[in-house]
């Protein structure tokens, strides 16, 4: 009994002190220390230059701090830009509507709603400019409600606070962070290995499994579906990582287009593995041999790719892939191949060619024309977040106007800032609860700080250390997936409520009013985001599915001259797949979510097959046949047969398209 207990304790101890946990602990500690140094520098500069609200610089530090220097720089630039635009709009609407409170409230609500909608549409930290535009308007106006004539000076002071915070954070992080690209190359290599492992698992399974004709659509092992999700999630994170690194690293900036195209192609490889492989290609003589050969080739590539230096010297991997492609070309000429075997050969050839292009992009062995993928604009979510921002601003203004509450503007500032920040997260509704909880936790922390700590402080050093101690939970947990939004809310609004000024004035009544305003704002935030305008992830997912189907149908109608670039089309659809996976993760009905995601992957595969089919048409007669088939089968849902067609490649694509449509429908 005691031996079992000791073994369990020892196992947990080893788990806790594992290399991965220790590395994560060191990384978080380094980030926290840098943030604390940035807080100290920003606070010192604010006191030296006599800013009226030095804690605004601390708030800026907490918001812009990021472990990646490139992300911090990007975030800082867009924050300054958003502050300038927001300050200008704040001065403008106050100047226009200073005599009419309700016209001012309506203009404010519309601008905040527009900023929230724009923030939901934009990508990465470009969205942050819209966020800052939204809540800078109220921050500037907050200090000028009693004296509108001071609004311009308030705008200048706000801009000064932001610039001091941004510059202080940038200086500390750029001096203390090693500006190396090793982590980016490691992330690219890890993603490539994950894609190879996913493909190897598929082909290894096909080489050993007993095939059953008429098996269910979702017939692959469950581990392959889980692997597909994990790899796609890893690839989704890579694009922002590359853009952040390019902001600070000239070497990565020079190769950014190639790296992003490699990520796009890796996602395409993952999306191409779908049940239509297994169910279409029924057991035949060459089946096991083909998949066994593919698994063997992938084994050789995996062995070579585990050495990260392969990016500088990719000849070995390229040699293996070239050998595989040539072997399949020879194999394809065998006249005894069944249609199923021929389709399998073509799919494996497509895999090897995609892997070759990925290797060439990562190692830049061959220059290619840049293919630009436009960001996917998710309008339903953006419109909903815009409506939330407008509604919550109007409600807060109405409460302040009716009650004449002296700290009503603080409530308005909280709800507008929180709404703007939540517009960039995957689920603003879910995030609103976490943000509200984090904010409420900051209130007792502020009370302890003001009652027991702040009165004992008589110098800058103690002030800095004490602030960092109270900010520590929010900074430490800010990049923990489960607690990030709540920790962010705690850290930001603790700094907002601390009310440390150049000349300290202790006013318990004002402080209590501030706490009450923040609590009311937190309640209002949850009320609007979860009750009055709740999320509808199922509807959003169906809209994305509709957009996917529309993109596929457009391929059937477009003229040959106006067909999109296959890689560009694939990149557009991968963005939709990533957004769809996020939406479906919030649904309680996991079976329905799983089915929709399978259909989405099938649609991407269907689109790629349609483009390939149209490209294979070698003469006007075949092109006409292809257009007739696509019109009848895809648009009219009539399964027309073209077995008599002489082009085996066209027949193979036609069979696979008919198979996918049979299982996913065509509505």
XYZ file of C-alpha atoms in Angstrom:
667
model
C 0.000 0.000 0.000
C 2.705 2.450 1.058
C 4.843 1.475 -1.942
C 1.938 2.267 -4.287
C 1.419 5.660 -2.663
C 5.139 6.450 -2.930
C 5.189 5.410 -6.581
C 2.218 7.664 -7.339
C 3.837 10.591 -5.539
C 7.103 9.991 -7.372
C 5.270 9.861 -10.725
C 3.524 13.165 -10.011
C 6.790 14.723 -8.907
C 8.477 13.666 -12.138
C 5.527 15.013 -14.122
C 5.630 18.348 -12.335
C 9.393 18.755 -12.755
C 9.478 17.499 -16.321
C 11.692 19.291 -18.826
C 8.665 20.770 -20.612
C 7.191 22.203 -17.416
C 10.539 23.570 -16.309
C 11.117 25.210 -19.694
C 7.625 26.759 -19.567
C 8.274 27.992 -16.015
C 11.524 29.668 -17.068
C 9.878 31.259 -20.103
C 6.989 32.649 -18.028
C 9.392 33.883 -15.334
C 11.510 35.716 -17.913
C 8.430 37.336 -19.443
C 7.106 38.393 -16.032
C 10.457 39.904 -15.068
C 10.580 41.903 -18.312
C 7.059 43.204 -17.762
C 7.975 44.294 -14.222
C 11.070 46.106 -15.520
C 8.910 47.790 -18.171
C 6.408 48.858 -15.504
C 9.217 50.342 -13.455
C 10.691 52.266 -16.384
C 7.316 53.564 -17.602
C 6.319 54.673 -14.094
C 9.658 56.408 -13.555
C 9.406 58.335 -16.842
C 5.791 59.282 -16.081
C 6.812 60.761 -12.732
C 9.841 62.538 -14.175
C 7.887 64.228 -16.974
C 4.987 64.944 -14.558
C 2.168 63.140 -16.360
C -1.198 63.586 -14.656
C -2.072 59.859 -14.775
C 1.121 57.794 -14.471
C -0.871 54.553 -14.032
C -2.047 54.867 -17.632
C 1.513 54.102 -18.695
C 1.425 50.965 -16.516
C -1.856 49.909 -18.144
C -0.244 50.344 -21.552
C 2.703 48.148 -20.527
C 0.381 45.366 -19.327
C -1.627 45.494 -22.559
C 1.189 45.634 -25.140
C 3.625 43.233 -23.432
C 4.156 40.027 -25.411
C 6.812 37.288 -25.202
C 7.644 37.770 -28.898
C 9.438 41.047 -29.586
C 8.007 41.175 -33.097
C 4.465 40.842 -31.750
C 5.182 43.560 -29.189
C 6.454 45.929 -31.879
C 3.453 45.237 -34.113
C 1.078 45.643 -31.179
C 2.733 48.894 -30.121
C 2.651 50.467 -33.591
C -1.036 49.699 -34.068
C -1.796 50.830 -30.500
C -0.256 54.241 -31.131
C -2.093 54.521 -34.452
C -5.407 53.558 -32.846
C -4.825 56.040 -30.031
C -4.194 58.875 -32.494
C -7.368 58.067 -34.460
C -9.446 57.590 -31.310
C -8.205 60.807 -29.756
C -9.052 62.726 -32.940
C -12.558 61.223 -33.066
C -13.117 61.990 -29.374
C -12.220 65.647 -29.867
C -14.374 65.776 -33.007
C -17.622 64.355 -31.587
C -17.339 66.355 -28.380
C -16.842 69.504 -30.409
C -19.868 68.685 -32.591
C -22.318 67.563 -29.888
C -21.198 69.374 -26.751
C -24.642 71.004 -26.450
C -26.652 67.793 -26.925
C -25.989 64.854 -24.613
C -28.109 62.314 -26.521
C -26.627 63.168 -29.892
C -23.209 62.711 -28.301
C -24.252 59.347 -26.838
C -25.571 58.116 -30.197
C -22.428 59.220 -32.037
C -20.262 57.575 -29.361
C -22.241 54.301 -29.526
C -22.072 54.161 -33.319
C -18.318 54.778 -33.350
C -17.704 52.142 -30.656
C -19.879 49.647 -32.553
C -17.989 50.354 -35.775
C -14.662 49.902 -33.970
C -15.811 46.560 -32.480
C -17.000 45.337 -35.878
C -13.745 46.375 -37.564
C -11.697 44.698 -34.827
C -13.599 41.435 -35.459
C -12.865 41.586 -39.188
C -9.173 42.472 -39.118
C -6.363 40.011 -38.445
C -3.617 39.957 -35.825
C -2.686 43.311 -34.297
C -4.170 45.314 -37.145
C -7.376 44.633 -35.244
C -5.757 46.290 -32.243
C -5.843 49.685 -33.962
C -9.651 49.395 -34.120
C -9.774 48.285 -30.469
C -7.753 51.300 -29.366
C -9.824 53.622 -31.528
C -12.948 52.394 -29.744
C -11.936 52.855 -26.144
C -9.566 55.820 -26.584
C -12.644 57.892 -27.480
C -14.154 57.363 -24.027
C -10.825 57.567 -22.147
C -10.131 60.994 -23.675
C -13.702 62.163 -23.064
C -13.732 60.750 -19.505
C -11.415 63.462 -18.240
C -13.285 66.207 -20.133
C -16.970 65.524 -19.390
C -17.074 68.205 -16.682
C -15.010 70.684 -18.710
C -15.406 69.991 -22.468
C -12.989 72.760 -23.325
C -10.129 70.605 -21.960
C -10.784 67.690 -24.324
C -7.826 68.530 -26.591
C -5.394 68.569 -23.674
C -6.920 65.303 -22.455
C -6.252 63.782 -25.883
C -2.634 64.951 -25.815
C -2.167 63.573 -22.302
C -3.608 60.205 -23.324
C -1.306 60.025 -26.313
C 1.658 60.879 -24.067
C 0.719 58.082 -21.639
C 0.515 55.540 -24.448
C 3.782 56.592 -26.076
C 5.661 56.444 -22.750
C 4.268 52.969 -21.997
C 4.934 51.655 -25.503
C 8.491 52.999 -25.732
C 9.396 51.780 -22.227
C 8.141 48.263 -22.979
C 9.862 48.153 -26.357
C 13.190 49.315 -24.872
C 13.154 46.706 -22.086
C 12.108 43.793 -24.307
C 14.455 44.641 -27.172
C 17.417 44.958 -24.795
C 16.681 41.822 -22.755
C 15.167 39.460 -25.383
C 17.535 37.409 -27.552
C 16.487 38.363 -31.075
C 17.015 34.979 -32.689
C 14.970 33.183 -35.313
C 15.712 29.707 -33.926
C 12.284 29.311 -32.325
C 10.515 30.176 -35.603
C 12.542 27.623 -37.577
C 11.890 25.086 -34.833
C 8.146 25.747 -35.063
C 8.219 25.335 -38.861
C 10.158 22.098 -38.552
C 7.813 20.757 -35.840
C 4.800 21.522 -38.044
C 6.408 19.773 -41.029
C 7.170 16.732 -38.883
C 3.574 16.681 -37.608
C 2.241 16.747 -41.185
C 4.589 13.918 -42.197
C 3.595 11.876 -39.151
C -0.102 12.387 -39.899
C 0.386 11.205 -43.503
C 2.490 8.267 -42.326
C -0.204 7.196 -39.857
C -2.777 7.222 -42.636
C -0.760 5.180 -45.133
C 0.562 2.808 -42.475
C -3.022 2.120 -41.439
C -4.137 1.573 -45.039
C -1.303 -0.909 -45.617
C -2.527 -3.167 -42.810
C -6.290 -2.710 -42.461
C -8.886 -5.013 -43.996
C -11.015 -3.015 -46.425
C -14.776 -3.519 -46.381
C -16.859 -2.351 -49.287
C -19.696 -0.051 -48.259
C -18.150 0.929 -44.925
C -19.425 4.002 -43.088
C -18.211 7.420 -44.205
C -16.327 8.162 -40.986
C -14.529 4.845 -41.140
C -10.930 5.850 -40.452
C -9.428 5.213 -36.992
C -10.444 7.892 -34.484
C -6.790 8.727 -33.818
C -6.440 10.039 -37.374
C -9.288 12.516 -36.872
C -7.743 13.717 -33.596
C -4.360 14.010 -35.297
C -5.908 16.027 -38.128
C -7.339 18.532 -35.641
C -4.085 18.830 -33.708
C -1.981 19.395 -36.836
C -4.413 21.962 -38.255
C -4.367 23.843 -34.935
C -0.558 23.881 -34.954
C -0.523 25.226 -38.510
C -3.096 27.910 -37.685
C -0.772 29.318 -35.008
C 2.191 29.420 -37.398
C 0.986 32.254 -39.646
C 0.754 34.915 -36.892
C 4.028 33.631 -35.433
C 5.737 34.231 -38.782
C 4.238 37.704 -39.185
C 5.270 38.700 -35.660
C 8.805 37.413 -36.191
C 9.041 39.267 -39.514
C 8.305 42.552 -37.705
C 11.585 42.245 -35.834
C 13.767 39.875 -37.837
C 14.982 40.966 -41.315
C 15.985 37.417 -42.271
C 12.483 36.045 -41.695
C 10.945 39.119 -43.342
C 12.910 38.391 -46.530
C 11.571 34.816 -46.616
C 8.090 35.481 -45.207
C 6.165 34.803 -48.431
C 7.861 31.431 -48.959
C 7.306 30.357 -45.360
C 3.627 31.343 -45.427
C 3.146 29.437 -48.679
C 4.791 26.382 -47.094
C 2.326 26.579 -44.187
C -0.540 26.887 -46.665
C 0.636 23.782 -48.520
C 1.068 21.834 -45.274
C -2.524 22.631 -44.364
C -3.558 21.463 -47.825
C -1.834 18.112 -47.263
C -3.706 17.644 -43.985
C -7.021 18.598 -45.579
C -6.525 16.103 -48.421
C -6.632 13.097 -46.083
C -10.254 12.224 -45.843
C -12.476 9.123 -45.751
C -13.046 9.224 -49.508
C -9.581 7.691 -49.844
C -10.588 4.613 -47.907
C -14.110 4.023 -49.138
C -13.536 4.814 -52.815
C -10.512 2.554 -53.260
C -11.904 -0.864 -52.510
C -9.574 -3.811 -51.973
C -7.529 -4.595 -55.054
C -4.266 -6.329 -55.818
C -2.036 -3.269 -55.707
C -3.712 -1.519 -52.763
C -1.556 -2.647 -49.837
C 1.648 -2.381 -51.830
C 0.971 1.238 -52.785
C 0.297 2.373 -49.239
C 3.155 0.313 -47.834
C 5.536 1.925 -50.347
C 4.247 5.405 -49.435
C 4.731 4.726 -45.706
C 8.299 3.597 -46.457
C 9.064 6.825 -48.364
C 7.566 8.913 -45.538
C 9.710 6.999 -43.022
C 12.854 8.044 -44.900
C 11.706 11.686 -45.042
C 10.858 11.674 -41.329
C 14.329 10.368 -40.456
C 15.960 13.129 -42.512
C 13.643 15.887 -41.231
C 14.304 15.156 -37.553
C 17.637 16.912 -38.026
C 16.598 20.576 -38.102
C 19.592 21.455 -40.285
C 17.860 19.810 -43.247
C 16.395 23.231 -44.161
C 19.901 24.396 -45.101
C 20.681 21.155 -46.923
C 17.424 19.573 -48.210
C 18.985 17.515 -51.027
C 18.442 14.193 -49.240
C 14.704 14.761 -48.764
C 14.299 16.068 -52.308
C 16.153 13.006 -53.643
C 13.799 10.644 -51.773
C 10.721 12.512 -53.035
C 11.972 12.570 -56.632
C 12.574 8.838 -56.439
C 9.064 8.279 -55.131
C 7.480 10.413 -57.862
C 9.430 8.642 -60.640
C 8.512 5.216 -59.256
C 4.828 6.135 -59.248
C 5.035 7.456 -62.825
C 6.457 4.115 -63.935
C 3.858 2.271 -61.869
C 1.043 4.345 -63.401
C 1.971 3.141 -66.901
C 1.069 -0.418 -65.962
C -1.952 -1.259 -68.104
C -3.220 -3.790 -65.558
C -4.016 -1.036 -63.029
C -7.606 -0.975 -61.869
C -9.376 2.431 -61.750
C -9.144 2.314 -57.943
C -5.398 1.695 -58.068
C -4.910 4.472 -60.619
C -6.776 6.923 -58.366
C -4.628 5.878 -55.417
C -1.453 6.430 -57.451
C -2.602 9.919 -58.472
C -3.426 10.871 -54.879
C -0.016 9.685 -53.659
C 1.687 11.551 -56.510
C -0.159 14.677 -55.369
C 1.132 14.109 -51.832
C 4.758 13.758 -52.955
C 4.551 16.834 -55.188
C 3.065 18.879 -52.342
C 5.814 17.733 -49.974
C 8.437 18.631 -52.580
C 7.029 22.147 -52.903
C 6.925 22.509 -49.100
C 10.595 21.513 -48.842
C 11.505 23.924 -51.650
C 9.587 26.758 -49.969
C 11.149 26.167 -46.555
C 14.663 25.898 -47.990
C 14.029 28.382 -50.826
C 15.546 26.015 -53.374
C 13.239 27.310 -56.090
C 11.805 30.806 -56.449
C 8.086 31.009 -57.224
C 5.565 33.702 -57.959
C 4.051 35.096 -54.757
C 0.499 33.869 -54.168
C -1.429 36.221 -51.907
C -4.263 34.793 -49.824
C -6.892 37.351 -48.818
C -8.065 37.173 -45.183
C -11.452 35.593 -44.649
C -13.964 38.154 -43.355
C -16.416 36.622 -40.894
C -19.262 39.105 -41.201
C -21.898 37.486 -38.886
C -19.555 37.575 -35.893
C -18.342 41.082 -36.760
C -21.885 42.462 -37.055
C -22.887 40.819 -33.773
C -19.875 42.294 -31.948
C -20.597 45.693 -33.504
C -24.193 45.511 -32.281
C -22.977 44.519 -28.814
C -20.600 47.484 -28.671
C -23.336 49.882 -29.769
C -25.942 48.484 -27.355
C -23.690 48.344 -24.296
C -22.499 51.919 -24.906
C -26.074 53.203 -25.184
C -27.119 51.337 -22.012
C -24.169 52.695 -20.020
C -24.829 56.236 -21.276
C -28.520 55.899 -20.412
C -27.760 54.701 -16.863
C -25.369 57.588 -16.299
C -27.767 60.146 -17.782
C -30.748 58.980 -15.697
C -28.943 58.477 -12.370
C -26.495 61.416 -12.711
C -23.987 59.119 -10.993
C -20.676 60.991 -10.536
C -18.639 57.892 -11.432
C -20.932 56.849 -14.279
C -18.216 57.729 -16.826
C -15.981 55.119 -15.164
C -18.636 52.480 -15.844
C -18.851 53.699 -19.447
C -15.077 53.539 -19.806
C -15.005 49.979 -18.451
C -17.757 48.548 -20.678
C -16.446 50.246 -23.827
C -12.850 49.147 -23.188
C -13.895 45.588 -22.322
C -16.233 45.333 -25.340
C -13.509 46.554 -27.687
C -10.953 44.112 -26.288
C -13.389 41.171 -26.450
C -14.113 41.802 -30.132
C -10.809 40.147 -31.087
C -11.264 36.843 -29.184
C -12.797 33.694 -30.765
C -15.878 33.785 -28.501
C -16.644 37.242 -27.117
C -19.586 35.841 -25.150
C -17.498 33.258 -23.319
C -14.702 35.782 -22.870
C -17.060 38.346 -21.318
C -17.632 36.120 -18.283
C -13.903 35.537 -17.808
C -13.200 39.257 -18.249
C -15.894 40.169 -15.699
C -14.582 37.623 -13.163
C -11.012 38.864 -13.552
C -12.195 42.456 -13.107
C -14.175 41.608 -9.957
C -11.097 39.872 -8.497
C -9.118 43.066 -9.065
C -11.444 45.000 -6.703
C -10.430 43.291 -3.397
C -6.804 43.427 -4.586
C -7.159 47.191 -5.098
C -8.776 47.534 -1.675
C -5.885 45.700 0.027
C -3.397 47.810 -1.898
C -5.002 51.142 -1.005
C -5.800 50.351 2.636
C -2.705 48.444 3.766
C 0.113 48.957 1.254
C -0.071 52.361 -0.410
C -0.188 54.453 2.823
C 3.096 52.805 3.942
C 4.976 53.714 0.760
C 7.228 56.770 0.817
C 9.370 56.293 -2.283
C 9.435 55.212 -5.886
C 11.218 51.895 -5.275
C 8.605 50.579 -2.866
C 5.804 51.785 -5.147
C 7.261 49.875 -8.104
C 7.839 46.651 -6.144
C 4.400 46.725 -4.528
C 2.638 47.341 -7.845
C 4.499 44.443 -9.453
C 3.545 42.108 -6.596
C -0.142 42.869 -7.046
C 0.081 42.700 -10.850
C 1.967 39.389 -10.708
C -1.071 37.009 -10.910
C -2.415 38.787 -13.986
C 0.962 38.916 -15.736
C 1.856 35.306 -14.920
C -1.441 33.795 -16.088
C -1.949 36.080 -19.103
C -0.698 33.465 -21.578
C -2.304 30.442 -19.913
C -5.078 29.364 -22.342
C -7.632 28.672 -19.618
C -7.141 31.835 -17.565
C -5.706 34.321 -20.076
C -8.731 36.607 -20.530
C -9.547 36.694 -16.809
C -5.905 37.353 -15.912
C -5.756 40.091 -18.533
C -8.888 41.706 -17.064
C -7.438 41.515 -13.554
C -4.097 43.106 -14.486
C -5.488 45.863 -16.705
C -8.299 46.976 -14.422
C -6.200 46.704 -11.260
C -3.876 49.250 -12.877
C -6.867 51.400 -13.899
C -8.356 51.398 -10.384
C -5.107 51.954 -8.479
C -5.349 55.745 -8.885
C -1.671 56.375 -8.176
C -1.103 60.030 -9.075
C 1.813 62.413 -8.984
C 0.308 63.984 -5.902
C -1.410 61.212 -3.919
C -4.909 62.058 -2.709
C -6.670 59.419 -0.626
C -10.427 59.588 -1.117
C -12.282 56.508 0.139
C -15.655 57.733 -1.184
C -14.317 58.203 -4.716
C -12.556 54.842 -4.541
C -15.738 53.049 -3.430
C -17.696 54.733 -6.209
C -15.088 53.550 -8.695
C -15.430 49.970 -7.458
C -19.209 50.137 -7.715
C -18.971 51.529 -11.244
C -16.653 48.696 -12.282
C -18.955 46.058 -10.731
C -21.971 47.517 -12.543
C -19.954 47.576 -15.751
C -18.988 43.898 -15.304
C -22.648 42.935 -14.788
C -23.665 44.965 -17.834
C -20.931 43.329 -19.902
C -22.162 39.798 -19.157
C -25.816 40.866 -19.577
C -25.287 42.239 -23.096
C -22.818 39.625 -24.354
C -24.558 36.532 -22.957
C -28.248 37.435 -22.509
C -29.352 40.316 -24.750
C -27.112 39.402 -27.712
C -26.018 35.808 -27.019
C -23.686 33.867 -29.316
C -24.972 31.623 -32.067
C -22.033 29.408 -32.892
C -24.196 26.882 -34.747
C -25.494 29.587 -37.081
C -21.984 30.977 -37.585
C -20.717 27.489 -38.440
C -23.481 27.003 -40.994
C -22.609 30.361 -42.583
C -19.007 29.223 -42.983
C -20.224 25.929 -44.488
C -22.401 27.931 -46.879
C -19.374 30.022 -47.886
C -17.377 26.828 -48.502
C -20.110 25.383 -50.714
C -20.403 28.670 -52.581
C -16.652 28.645 -53.275
C -16.819 25.073 -54.584
C -19.854 25.776 -56.780
C -18.104 28.833 -58.216
C -15.343 26.538 -59.506
C -17.860 24.603 -61.569
C -19.268 27.721 -63.263
C -16.105 29.762 -63.843
C -14.618 29.836 -67.320
C -11.259 28.157 -67.814
C -9.523 31.545 -68.114
C -10.978 32.760 -64.800
C -10.207 29.744 -62.636
C -8.390 30.750 -59.412
C -4.855 29.684 -58.609
C -5.216 26.288 -56.834
C -2.893 27.304 -53.999
C -4.682 30.611 -53.505
C -8.073 28.901 -53.502
C -6.811 26.311 -51.043
C -5.440 29.020 -48.725
C -8.796 30.806 -48.723
C -10.625 27.614 -47.765
C -8.112 26.625 -45.071
C -8.910 29.904 -43.303
C -12.593 28.942 -43.322
C -11.743 25.482 -42.006
C -9.779 26.989 -39.116
C -12.611 29.387 -38.217
C -15.141 26.563 -38.503
C -13.129 24.339 -36.152
C -13.089 27.157 -33.570
C -16.860 27.709 -33.853
C -17.610 24.003 -33.589
C -15.425 23.668 -30.475
C -18.001 25.761 -28.582
C -20.935 23.477 -29.479
C -22.267 20.960 -26.957
C -23.402 18.524 -29.662
C -20.037 16.962 -30.448
C -21.459 14.443 -32.926
C -23.012 17.205 -35.032
C -19.831 19.259 -34.799
C -17.731 16.297 -35.913
C -20.019 15.617 -38.875
C -19.914 19.256 -40.018
C -16.133 19.357 -39.826
C -15.892 16.151 -41.865
C -18.126 17.703 -44.499
C -15.995 20.847 -44.551
C -12.805 18.841 -45.146
C -14.627 16.928 -47.883
C -15.649 20.191 -49.545
C -12.043 21.374 -49.638
C -11.008 18.043 -51.153
C -13.889 18.341 -53.626
C -12.777 21.799 -54.729
C -9.194 20.636 -55.245
C -10.446 17.700 -57.335
C -12.639 20.011 -59.439
C -9.691 22.301 -60.169
C -7.525 19.287 -61.005
C -10.264 17.848 -63.231
C -10.586 21.078 -65.181
C -6.828 21.351 -65.618
C -6.627 17.777 -66.970
C -9.010 18.506 -69.825
C -6.572 18.396 -72.712
C -8.810 19.474 -75.594
C -12.100 21.338 -76.234
C -14.054 18.067 -76.339
C -12.821 16.963 -72.893
C -13.331 20.471 -71.536
C -16.951 20.366 -72.710
C -17.442 16.935 -71.123
C -15.997 18.210 -67.825
C -18.310 21.235 -67.797
C -21.313 19.007 -68.545
C -20.334 16.627 -65.737
C -19.842 19.435 -63.211
C -23.134 21.038 -64.178
C -25.102 17.805 -63.962
C -23.415 16.258 -60.937
C -22.421 19.195 -58.733
C -25.090 21.773 -59.539
C -28.078 19.556 -60.429
C -27.191 16.614 -58.142
C -27.623 14.092 -60.964
C -25.018 11.337 -60.886
C -24.169 11.181 -64.606
C -21.673 8.492 -65.695
C -18.735 9.098 -68.050
C -16.988 5.721 -67.977
C -16.562 5.680 -71.763
C -14.253 8.686 -71.614
C -10.790 7.711 -72.872
C -8.760 9.911 -70.475
C -8.073 7.725 -67.398
C -7.050 10.761 -65.325
C -10.404 12.461 -65.960
C -12.289 9.261 -65.110
C -10.389 8.947 -61.824
C -11.256 12.506 -60.768
C -14.876 12.078 -61.860
C -15.234 8.914 -59.742
C -13.791 10.607 -56.654
C -16.000 13.705 -57.079
C -19.101 11.506 -57.395
C -18.082 9.588 -54.275
C -17.667 12.710 -52.135
C -20.960 14.194 -53.336
C -22.737 10.947 -52.558
C -21.785 11.217 -48.883
C -21.960 14.934 -48.139
C -24.897 16.008 -50.304
C -24.879 19.057 -52.546
C -27.149 21.626 -50.910
